Amino acid sequence: DEQYDPRAVQDRWQARWAELDPFKAAGDDRRERRYALDMFPYPSGDLHMGHAEAFAIGDVIARYWFQRGHDVLHPIGWDSFGLPAENAAIKRDSHPAEWTYANIDTQAASFQRYAPSFDWSRRLHTSDPEYYRWTQWLFLRFYERGLAYRKGGQVNWCPNDQTVLANEQVVGGHCERCGALVERRTLTQWYFKITEYAERLLQDMDQLEGNWPERVLLMQRNWIGRSEGADVEFAVEGRDEPVTVFTTRPDTLYGATFFVVAADAPLADEICAPEQRADFEAYREQVSRESEIERLSTEREKTGVFLGRYAINPVNGERIPVWASDYVLAEYGHGAIMAVPAHDQRDLDFARKFGLPVQVVVETGEPDPAQTGIATAGEGRLVNSGPIDGLGKREAIGRITEILADKGLGRAAVNFRLRDWLVSRQRFWGAPIPMIHCPSCGEVAVPDDQLPVELPADLRGADLAPKGTSPLATAESWVNVDCPKCGGAARRDTDTMDTFVDSSWYYFRYCSPDYTEGPFDVAEVRRWMPVDQYTGGVEHAILHLLYSRFFTKVLHDMGMVDFTEPFTRLLNQGQVINQGKAMSKSLGNGVDLGEQIAAHGVDVVRLALLFAGPPEDDIDWADVSPHGMTKFLARAHRVATEVEAASGTDPAGGDTALRRVTHRTIDEVTTLVESHRFNVAIARIMELVSAARKAIDSGPGAADPAVREAAETVAVLLSLFAPYTAEDAWSVLGRQAPVARAGWPVAEPALLVEESVTCVVQVAGKVRDRLEVPPGIAADELERLALASERVQTALGGAEIRKVIVRAPKIVNIVPG
Ligand code: ANZ
Ligand code: ZN
């Protein structure tokens, strides 16, 4: 048909599929189960090119499993709490729900058209009370286990969004969302004790090795940041209790020439001598305005103040001055360090700035750090170090740790960079924290039977404007409650949860989305989980994936699930860029998905994205050829049409050469899809279409059964990538919709064996042997095979060979001498 139009094909089938609903997860015990999960979208507007890429990849995987006859769970839902909805509501004087659910409807309609193989019956939205009831329920379980707690302290504060941020949400000192420079504030907030799981989060990565992208594992490892070393106790003059420091280099203890306390740590305030107090307080004030990134920067000039005190080095009794500085962080280790300027660059910078002594204790062969300003961090022998002189680094660390332990002045220690997860937010559009503050009972959990604590219905528009405290605090009738314990007047907690709490467990909910007895039906989770394949953006390499892994381990410890890792395999798709750059308004290089689909049709867009390269690579839309894809789909469709028109006219035996191509294609595409090399798989299907075309035009013709076999195979293989065209071709061929459940073709082994020809071997003109050889065999290889033949050797009877004439692949003639 000359009129093949991908958009018309699409309209024809979309309605039909809505009736057929072919992608329901069955819960059928006789079939292998598979769980294909895509990172659920945030309803920020309509779907964009990034969604198109990610969901095309996840869809190919799910559709392949459907074709294999597995029982597949491929759900969709929305991560629908969050700030953008709130900001939109303020701007439009409306409720965040209006914007949120309108966008969800838009995205849902676009998904229906884009044709991912979802089980729509499991749809969920994290902002539905029936969902966040269980988010709150989980919070309470965490609370009971001591994993949710409130504490005062320094937090990251976004002055623009007027709310606190988790450490993970601060990127390079800026708010991950709005880009504002993050400030530090002292506030009382709720935390999840993820640090209690640090070791397991690290260890269980062994299960993910090889199945998750290496760079994601590396980022998680770095974020968790495990350091081995020792805690060492230093007496401080004028203080009863010793002060502990964490060091990864206890071997350098004899080189400690001064001591530094974090300027914002309570310890600095406590030990500061009276004559230094004014200087110290001025300095501390200055530090309070700095971000963590600034503080840790190695480029900045070091700053600090002497605290007017001395610490005593526990191994040699030396008095060393105690300083306060910003390069030591209050929340890491013990908030204080022993400074070894010879072997630590930050300490050396500080020593040079303030004229403090530098003492080399490791002989590395490099020039003197006091002269060069470059600390020597390499391996070497210990010097000037009493009992550990002459030892190498490793032995010295072991020995000095023993000495300290014997004297009760230290011990081996492990430190993690990971901090507890700050989960409270001073914003409206999130799950309210289900706690009550009572003047007499203190913190009281909302009883389970009073969940969900729904958001107050009457706040909207300007009520939600950021003011540094939660908008919920202004809803008086909502805030004031009776204490569940004593019945007295009490107040609700007015913060809401970080939306990363919502997304840490949604994939459990998909297993039983309407379950009313708990967050999920344990039996259903046992059936479906862990997730076999998770697809989504690398921007979630730390936050979402780390939090989800943490939640899964807590649920495991609660006895609710029997596995410890939620996502067996992870794929991070590349970005869709344009003209070599990320799409952006300012560059004007944005590509609109809706426009592309209107111009070319869904199948062309999906195919173009999948054919552009391996799924992990970025796709430059400028290099993509929708036109080429349209031509290919039309060719594939035309083969089906011609086969159908010719069918019944000539039942002659199928052409073996074409059958070989078909079955080799099946075999290769299977392997390629399983290893996620979709672009190559599509190239193979293109080759099969060309082979079928050639068979029609200059071979056995469209009526040959091998051509029909090729056309049907193309339809099924193509159903993963270009589902509408595949469906239409399938129907043209007279087959029953949906092609998506037609069943994956199986390659016939006999047709995969390389073709062979019979080679006749003659000795002195007489046929002595016949060899089966590949048609393309090289002459010297054929000669070798012929001479190796036992029959030939017998015929020769040890005679000399005068000449061997080879006519590959058919004849070898051996002439004895
Ligand atoms: C003495 C020393 C000598 C150190 C040396 C290093 C090299 P990681 O690997 O990140 O765990 N440190 C300890 N607590 C700190 C804090 N609160 N703020 C800033 N720095 C802190 O680093 C551990 C090392 O960082 C520790 O080992 C300590 O310096 C410093 F040649 O102690 B070290
Ligand atoms: Zn009370």
Tab-separated table of N, CA and C in Angstrom, residues 142 145 147 194 196-208 220 224 504 507-508 545-561 563-566:
chain	number	residue	atom	x	y	z
A	142	PHE	N	8.860	3.239	61.474
A	142	PHE	CA	10.251	3.692	61.609
A	142	PHE	C	10.439	4.312	62.992
A	145	ARG	N	10.755	1.882	65.780
A	145	ARG	CA	12.042	1.170	65.753
A	145	ARG	C	13.215	2.097	66.035
A	147	LEU	N	14.041	4.558	64.254
A	147	LEU	CA	14.644	4.961	62.980
A	147	LEU	C	14.115	6.305	62.485
A	194	ILE	N	19.293	6.536	58.610
A	194	ILE	CA	19.879	5.707	57.541
A	194	ILE	C	21.311	5.296	57.899
A	196	GLU	N	22.336	3.977	60.479
A	196	GLU	CA	22.366	2.669	61.127
A	196	GLU	C	22.499	1.559	60.079
A	197	TYR	N	22.178	1.862	58.845
A	197	TYR	CA	22.230	0.864	57.765
A	197	TYR	C	23.434	1.072	56.838
A	198	ALA	N	24.333	1.985	57.219
A	198	ALA	CA	25.439	2.323	56.315
A	198	ALA	C	26.233	1.090	55.893
A	199	GLU	N	26.603	0.294	56.873
A	199	GLU	CA	27.442	-0.874	56.573
A	199	GLU	C	26.702	-1.844	55.635
A	200	ARG	N	25.431	-2.072	55.902
A	200	ARG	CA	24.671	-3.009	55.053
A	200	ARG	C	24.426	-2.435	53.667
A	201	LEU	N	24.193	-1.123	53.593
A	201	LEU	CA	23.998	-0.502	52.278
A	201	LEU	C	25.238	-0.689	51.420
A	202	LEU	N	26.370	-0.679	52.073
A	202	LEU	CA	27.634	-0.860	51.366
A	202	LEU	C	27.841	-2.333	50.995
A	203	GLN	N	27.665	-3.181	51.993
A	203	GLN	CA	27.931	-4.601	51.810
A	203	GLN	C	27.013	-5.247	50.759
A	204	ASP	N	25.733	-4.896	50.804
A	204	ASP	CA	24.776	-5.538	49.899
A	204	ASP	C	24.971	-5.124	48.447
A	205	MET	N	25.846	-4.163	48.231
A	205	MET	CA	26.141	-3.792	46.849
A	205	MET	C	26.804	-4.948	46.105
A	206	ASP	N	27.345	-5.898	46.847
A	206	ASP	CA	27.886	-7.110	46.217
A	206	ASP	C	26.818	-7.798	45.360
A	207	GLN	N	25.571	-7.762	45.841
A	207	GLN	CA	24.470	-8.399	45.106
A	207	GLN	C	24.186	-7.680	43.791
A	208	LEU	N	24.587	-6.424	43.716
A	208	LEU	CA	24.223	-5.600	42.553
A	208	LEU	C	25.339	-5.557	41.519
A	220	GLN	N	27.300	5.570	44.880
A	220	GLN	CA	26.722	5.190	46.173
A	220	GLN	C	27.829	4.901	47.191
A	224	ILE	N	28.255	6.949	50.655
A	224	ILE	CA	28.267	6.290	51.970
A	224	ILE	C	29.618	6.572	52.642
A	504	SER	N	10.131	6.066	47.984
A	504	SER	CA	10.989	4.983	48.482
A	504	SER	C	10.250	3.661	48.575
A	507	TYR	N	7.034	1.078	44.584
A	507	TYR	CA	7.119	-0.181	43.826
A	507	TYR	C	6.612	-1.366	44.634
A	508	PHE	N	6.552	-1.230	45.949
A	508	PHE	CA	5.901	-2.258	46.765
A	508	PHE	C	4.380	-2.157	46.607
A	545	LEU	N	17.625	5.917	44.830
A	545	LEU	CA	18.036	4.516	44.880
A	545	LEU	C	18.584	4.141	46.252
A	546	LEU	N	19.301	5.050	46.877
A	546	LEU	CA	19.833	4.767	48.208
A	546	LEU	C	18.688	4.682	49.225
A	547	TYR	N	17.770	5.624	49.145
A	547	TYR	CA	16.637	5.622	50.077
A	547	TYR	C	15.773	4.367	49.896
A	548	SER	N	15.573	3.958	48.634
A	548	SER	CA	14.760	2.769	48.377
A	548	SER	C	15.445	1.522	48.923
A	549	ARG	N	16.729	1.468	48.781
A	549	ARG	CA	17.485	0.319	49.308
A	549	ARG	C	17.374	0.296	50.826
A	550	PHE	N	17.439	1.478	51.441
A	550	PHE	CA	17.302	1.602	52.895
A	550	PHE	C	15.911	1.132	53.344
A	551	PHE	N	14.863	1.607	52.686
A	551	PHE	CA	13.495	1.202	53.034
A	551	PHE	C	13.336	-0.316	52.955
A	552	THR	N	13.892	-0.882	51.890
A	552	THR	CA	13.745	-2.322	51.700
A	552	THR	C	14.398	-3.088	52.854
A	553	LYS	N	15.534	-2.600	53.301
A	553	LYS	CA	16.216	-3.288	54.407
A	553	LYS	C	15.418	-3.161	55.709
A	554	VAL	N	14.807	-1.993	55.916
A	554	VAL	CA	13.986	-1.827	57.125
A	554	VAL	C	12.774	-2.765	57.036
A	555	LEU	N	12.122	-2.818	55.878
A	555	LEU	CA	10.972	-3.716	55.706
A	555	LEU	C	11.396	-5.172	55.904
A	556	HIS	N	12.597	-5.472	55.482
A	556	HIS	CA	13.133	-6.818	55.696
A	556	HIS	C	13.268	-7.082	57.195
A	557	ASP	N	13.807	-6.107	57.921
A	557	ASP	CA	13.994	-6.281	59.357
A	557	ASP	C	12.665	-6.331	60.102
A	558	MET	N	11.634	-5.734	59.501
A	558	MET	CA	10.296	-5.801	60.107
A	558	MET	C	9.618	-7.125	59.781
A	559	GLY	N	10.278	-7.951	58.988
A	559	GLY	CA	9.705	-9.248	58.619
A	559	GLY	C	8.652	-9.155	57.530
A	560	MET	N	8.601	-8.032	56.826
A	560	MET	CA	7.552	-7.881	55.807
A	560	MET	C	7.984	-8.348	54.423
A	561	VAL	N	9.290	-8.379	54.165
A	561	VAL	CA	9.770	-8.900	52.877
A	561	VAL	C	10.961	-9.810	53.140
A	563	PHE	N	13.625	-10.288	51.043
A	563	PHE	CA	14.843	-9.961	50.290
A	563	PHE	C	15.384	-8.651	50.843
A	564	THR	N	16.609	-8.301	50.471
A	564	THR	CA	17.219	-7.101	51.042
A	564	THR	C	17.534	-6.028	49.997
A	565	GLU	N	17.440	-6.394	48.723
A	565	GLU	CA	17.667	-5.403	47.664
A	565	GLU	C	16.436	-5.358	46.765
A	566	PRO	N	15.884	-4.157	46.497
A	566	PRO	CA	14.625	-4.082	45.754
A	566	PRO	C	14.760	-4.231	44.240
